[in-house]
CSV table of N, CA and C in Angstrom, one decimal:
chain,number,residue,atom,x,y,z
Y,1,PRO,N,17.0,-18.8,-27.9
Y,1,PRO,CA,15.7,-19.3,-27.5
Y,1,PRO,C,15.0,-20.1,-28.6
Y,2,SER,N,15.1,-19.8,-29.9
Y,2,SER,CA,14.4,-20.6,-30.9
Y,2,SER,C,15.1,-22.0,-31.0
Y,3,ILE,N,16.4,-22.1,-30.7
Y,3,ILE,CA,17.0,-23.4,-30.8
Y,3,ILE,C,16.4,-24.3,-29.7
Y,4,ILE,N,16.2,-23.7,-28.5
Y,4,ILE,CA,15.6,-24.5,-27.4
Y,4,ILE,C,14.2,-24.9,-27.7
Y,5,ALA,N,13.4,-24.0,-28.3
Y,5,ALA,CA,12.0,-24.3,-28.6
Y,5,ALA,C,12.0,-25.4,-29.7
Y,6,LYS,N,12.9,-25.3,-30.7
Y,6,LYS,CA,12.9,-26.3,-31.7
Y,6,LYS,C,13.3,-27.7,-31.1
Y,7,TYR,N,14.3,-27.6,-30.2
Y,7,TYR,CA,14.7,-28.9,-29.5
Y,7,TYR,C,13.5,-29.5,-28.7
Y,8,LEU,N,12.8,-28.7,-28.0
Y,8,LEU,CA,11.7,-29.2,-27.2
Y,8,LEU,C,10.6,-29.7,-28.1
Y,9,LEU,N,10.3,-29.1,-29.2
Y,9,LEU,CA,9.3,-29.5,-30.1
Y,9,LEU,C,9.7,-30.9,-30.7
Y,10,SER,N,11.0,-31.0,-31.1
Y,10,SER,CA,11.5,-32.2,-31.6
Y,10,SER,C,11.5,-33.3,-30.6
Y,11,LEU,N,11.8,-33.1,-29.4
Y,11,LEU,CA,11.8,-34.0,-28.3
Y,11,LEU,C,10.4,-34.5,-28.1
Y,12,ALA,N,9.4,-33.6,-28.0
Y,12,ALA,CA,8.0,-34.0,-27.8
Y,12,ALA,C,7.5,-34.8,-28.9
Y,13,SER,N,7.8,-34.4,-30.1
Y,13,SER,CA,7.4,-35.1,-31.3
Y,13,SER,C,8.0,-36.5,-31.4
Y,14,SER,N,9.3,-36.6,-31.1
Y,14,SER,CA,9.9,-37.9,-31.2
Y,14,SER,C,9.4,-38.9,-30.1
Y,15,PHE,N,9.2,-38.3,-28.9
Y,15,PHE,CA,8.7,-39.2,-27.8
Y,15,PHE,C,7.2,-39.6,-28.1
Y,16,ASN,N,6.5,-38.7,-28.6
Y,16,ASN,CA,5.1,-39.0,-29.0
Y,16,ASN,C,5.0,-40.2,-30.0
Y,17,LYS,N,5.9,-40.1,-31.0
Y,17,LYS,CA,6.0,-41.2,-32.0
Y,17,LYS,C,6.4,-42.5,-31.3
Y,18,PHE,N,7.4,-42.5,-30.5
Y,18,PHE,CA,7.9,-43.7,-29.7
Y,18,PHE,C,6.7,-44.2,-28.9
Y,19,TYR,N,6.1,-43.4,-28.2
Y,19,TYR,CA,5.0,-43.8,-27.2
Y,19,TYR,C,3.8,-44.4,-28.0
Y,20,SER,N,3.6,-43.9,-29.2
Y,20,SER,CA,2.4,-44.5,-30.0
Y,20,SER,C,2.8,-45.8,-30.6
Y,21,LEU,N,4.1,-46.0,-30.9
Y,21,LEU,CA,4.5,-47.2,-31.6
Y,21,LEU,C,4.9,-48.4,-30.6
Y,22,GLU,N,5.4,-48.0,-29.5
Y,22,GLU,CA,6.0,-49.0,-28.6
Y,22,GLU,C,5.2,-49.2,-27.3
Y,23,LYS,N,5.2,-50.4,-26.8
Y,23,LYS,CA,4.6,-50.6,-25.5
Y,23,LYS,C,5.6,-50.2,-24.4
Y,24,ILE,N,5.1,-49.5,-23.4
Y,24,ILE,CA,6.0,-49.0,-22.4
Y,24,ILE,C,6.1,-50.0,-21.2
Y,25,ASN,N,5.0,-50.4,-20.8
Y,25,ASN,CA,4.9,-51.4,-19.7
Y,25,ASN,C,5.0,-52.8,-20.2
Y,26,VAL,N,6.2,-53.3,-20.4
Y,26,VAL,CA,6.3,-54.7,-21.0
Y,26,VAL,C,6.8,-55.6,-19.9
Y,27,SER,N,6.8,-56.9,-20.2
Y,27,SER,CA,7.2,-57.9,-19.2
Y,27,SER,C,8.7,-57.9,-18.9
Y,28,ASP,N,9.5,-57.7,-19.9
Y,28,ASP,CA,10.9,-57.7,-19.8
Y,28,ASP,C,11.3,-56.5,-18.8
Y,29,GLU,N,11.9,-56.8,-17.7
Y,29,GLU,CA,12.2,-55.8,-16.7
Y,29,GLU,C,13.2,-54.8,-17.1
Y,30,VAL,N,14.2,-55.2,-17.8
Y,30,VAL,CA,15.2,-54.2,-18.3
Y,30,VAL,C,14.6,-53.3,-19.3
Y,31,VAL,N,13.8,-53.8,-20.3
Y,31,VAL,CA,13.2,-52.9,-21.2
Y,31,VAL,C,12.2,-52.0,-20.6
Y,32,ARG,N,11.4,-52.6,-19.7
Y,32,ARG,CA,10.4,-51.8,-18.9
Y,32,ARG,C,11.1,-50.6,-18.2
Y,33,ASN,N,12.1,-50.9,-17.4
Y,33,ASN,CA,12.8,-49.9,-16.6
Y,33,ASN,C,13.5,-48.9,-17.5
Y,34,THR,N,14.0,-49.3,-18.7
Y,34,THR,CA,14.5,-48.3,-19.6
Y,34,THR,C,13.5,-47.4,-20.2
Y,35,ASN,N,12.3,-48.0,-20.5
Y,35,ASN,CA,11.2,-47.2,-21.1
Y,35,ASN,C,10.7,-46.2,-20.0
Y,36,PHE,N,10.6,-46.6,-18.8
Y,36,PHE,CA,10.1,-45.7,-17.7
Y,36,PHE,C,11.2,-44.6,-17.5
Y,37,ALA,N,12.5,-45.0,-17.5
Y,37,ALA,CA,13.5,-43.9,-17.4
Y,37,ALA,C,13.4,-42.9,-18.5
Y,38,LEU,N,13.2,-43.4,-19.7
Y,38,LEU,CA,13.1,-42.5,-20.8
Y,38,LEU,C,11.9,-41.6,-20.7
Y,39,ALA,N,10.8,-42.1,-20.3
Y,39,ALA,CA,9.6,-41.3,-20.1
Y,39,ALA,C,9.8,-40.3,-19.0
Y,40,LYS,N,10.4,-40.7,-17.9
Y,40,LYS,CA,10.7,-39.8,-16.8
Y,40,LYS,C,11.6,-38.7,-17.3
Y,41,SER,N,12.6,-39.0,-18.0
Y,41,SER,CA,13.6,-38.0,-18.5
Y,41,SER,C,12.9,-37.0,-19.4
Y,42,VAL,N,12.0,-37.5,-20.3
Y,42,VAL,CA,11.3,-36.5,-21.2
Y,42,VAL,C,10.4,-35.7,-20.4
Y,43,ARG,N,9.7,-36.2,-19.4
Y,43,ARG,CA,8.8,-35.4,-18.5
Y,43,ARG,C,9.6,-34.3,-17.8
Y,44,ILE,N,10.8,-34.7,-17.3
Y,44,ILE,CA,11.6,-33.7,-16.6
Y,44,ILE,C,12.0,-32.5,-17.5
Y,45,VAL,N,12.4,-32.9,-18.7
Y,45,VAL,CA,12.8,-31.9,-19.7
Y,45,VAL,C,11.7,-31.0,-20.1
Y,46,LEU,N,10.5,-31.6,-20.3
Y,46,LEU,CA,9.3,-30.8,-20.8
Y,46,LEU,C,8.6,-30.1,-19.7
Y,47,ASN,N,8.6,-30.6,-18.4
Y,47,ASN,CA,7.7,-30.1,-17.4
Y,47,ASN,C,8.4,-29.4,-16.2
Y,48,ASP,N,9.6,-29.9,-15.9
Y,48,ASP,CA,10.3,-29.4,-14.7
Y,48,ASP,C,11.3,-28.3,-15.0
Y,49,ARG,N,10.8,-27.1,-14.9
Y,49,ARG,CA,11.7,-25.9,-15.2
Y,49,ARG,C,13.0,-25.9,-14.5
Y,50,GLU,N,12.9,-26.2,-13.2
Y,50,GLU,CA,14.2,-26.1,-12.4
Y,50,GLU,C,15.2,-27.2,-12.8
Y,51,ALA,N,14.7,-28.4,-13.1
Y,51,ALA,CA,15.6,-29.4,-13.6
Y,51,ALA,C,16.1,-29.1,-15.0
Y,52,TRP,N,15.3,-28.5,-15.8
Y,52,TRP,CA,15.7,-28.1,-17.2
Y,52,TRP,C,16.8,-27.0,-17.1
Y,53,ASN,N,16.6,-26.0,-16.2
Y,53,ASN,CA,17.6,-25.0,-16.0
Y,53,ASN,C,18.9,-25.5,-15.5
Y,54,GLY,N,18.8,-26.6,-14.7
Y,54,GLY,CA,20.0,-27.2,-14.2
Y,54,GLY,C,20.8,-27.9,-15.3
Y,55,LEU,N,20.0,-28.6,-16.2
Y,55,LEU,CA,20.7,-29.3,-17.3
Y,55,LEU,C,21.3,-28.2,-18.3
Y,56,VAL,N,20.6,-27.1,-18.5
Y,56,VAL,CA,21.1,-26.1,-19.4
Y,56,VAL,C,22.4,-25.5,-18.8
Y,57,LYS,N,22.4,-25.2,-17.5
Y,57,LYS,CA,23.6,-24.7,-16.8
Y,57,LYS,C,24.7,-25.6,-16.9
Y,58,GLN,N,24.5,-26.9,-16.7
Y,58,GLN,CA,25.6,-27.9,-16.8
Y,58,GLN,C,26.1,-27.9,-18.2
Y,59,GLY,N,25.3,-27.9,-19.2
Y,59,GLY,CA,25.7,-27.9,-20.6
Y,59,GLY,C,26.5,-26.7,-20.9
Y,60,MET,N,26.1,-25.5,-20.4
Y,60,MET,CA,26.8,-24.3,-20.7
Y,60,MET,C,28.2,-24.2,-20.0
Y,61,GLU,N,28.3,-24.9,-18.9
Y,61,GLU,CA,29.6,-24.9,-18.2
Y,61,GLU,C,30.6,-25.8,-18.7
Y,62,LYS,N,30.2,-26.8,-19.5
Y,62,LYS,CA,31.1,-27.8,-20.1
Y,62,LYS,C,31.9,-27.2,-21.2
Y,63,ASP,N,33.1,-27.6,-21.3
Y,63,ASP,CA,34.0,-27.1,-22.4
Y,63,ASP,C,33.9,-28.0,-23.6
Y,64,TYR,N,33.3,-27.5,-24.6
Y,64,TYR,CA,33.1,-28.3,-25.9
Y,64,TYR,C,34.1,-27.8,-27.0
Y,65,SER,N,35.1,-27.1,-26.6
Y,65,SER,CA,36.0,-26.5,-27.6
Y,65,SER,C,36.9,-27.6,-28.2
Y,66,TRP,N,37.4,-27.3,-29.3
Y,66,TRP,CA,38.3,-28.2,-30.0
Y,66,TRP,C,39.5,-28.6,-29.1
Y,67,ASN,N,40.0,-27.6,-28.4
Y,67,ASN,CA,41.2,-27.9,-27.6
Y,67,ASN,C,40.9,-28.9,-26.5
Y,68,SER,N,39.7,-28.8,-25.9
Y,68,SER,CA,39.3,-29.8,-24.9
Y,68,SER,C,39.1,-31.2,-25.5
Y,69,SER,N,38.5,-31.3,-26.7
Y,69,SER,CA,38.3,-32.5,-27.4
Y,69,SER,C,39.6,-33.1,-27.8
Y,70,ALA,N,40.5,-32.3,-28.3
Y,70,ALA,CA,41.8,-32.8,-28.7
Y,70,ALA,C,42.6,-33.3,-27.5
Y,71,LEU,N,42.5,-32.7,-26.3
Y,71,LEU,CA,43.3,-33.2,-25.2
Y,71,LEU,C,42.7,-34.6,-24.8
Y,72,VAL,N,41.4,-34.8,-24.8
Y,72,VAL,CA,40.8,-36.1,-24.5
Y,72,VAL,C,41.3,-37.1,-25.5
Y,73,TYR,N,41.3,-36.7,-26.8
Y,73,TYR,CA,41.8,-37.7,-27.8
Y,73,TYR,C,43.2,-38.0,-27.6
Y,74,MET,N,44.1,-37.0,-27.4
Y,74,MET,CA,45.5,-37.3,-27.2
Y,74,MET,C,45.7,-38.2,-25.9
Y,75,ASP,N,45.0,-37.9,-24.9
Y,75,ASP,CA,45.1,-38.8,-23.7
Y,75,ASP,C,44.8,-40.2,-24.0
Y,76,LEU,N,43.7,-40.4,-24.7
Y,76,LEU,CA,43.3,-41.8,-25.1
Y,76,LEU,C,44.3,-42.4,-26.0
Y,77,TYR,N,44.8,-41.7,-27.0
Y,77,TYR,CA,45.8,-42.2,-27.9
Y,77,TYR,C,47.1,-42.6,-27.1
Y,78,ASN,N,47.5,-41.7,-26.2
Y,78,ASN,CA,48.7,-42.1,-25.4
Y,78,ASN,C,48.5,-43.3,-24.6
Y,79,LYS,N,47.4,-43.5,-24.0
Y,79,LYS,CA,47.1,-44.7,-23.2
Y,79,LYS,C,47.1,-45.9,-24.1
Y,80,LEU,N,46.7,-45.8,-25.3
Y,80,LEU,CA,46.6,-47.0,-26.2
Y,80,LEU,C,48.0,-47.4,-26.7
Y,81,ILE,N,48.9,-46.4,-27.0
Y,81,ILE,CA,50.1,-46.7,-27.6
Y,81,ILE,C,51.2,-47.0,-26.6
Y,82,TYR,N,51.0,-46.6,-25.3
Y,82,TYR,CA,52.1,-46.8,-24.3
Y,82,TYR,C,51.7,-47.8,-23.3
C-alpha cells in the first residue's frame, strides 16, 4: 500500500509541475491531443477507482520474471540472426 501511495503522490506532483510549466491547449493538434490524453490518463489513475483497479489487476497478472524477459530477448535475437 505505501508503494502505491508514493506512486500516486509522485504522479500527482509530476503532473502538477508539467501542468504549471506547459500549455495544454496549444494550436498544434498532435501536441494538444497528446496533452489531453496525458491529462485524461492522470485523471483516470487518480480519480477512477474501477479503472485503477483494472490497471493494477492487469499489472499483477503480467509475468515480469527473468525467464519471461529472457524468452522475449531470445526470440528477438533469433529473429535478428536468422
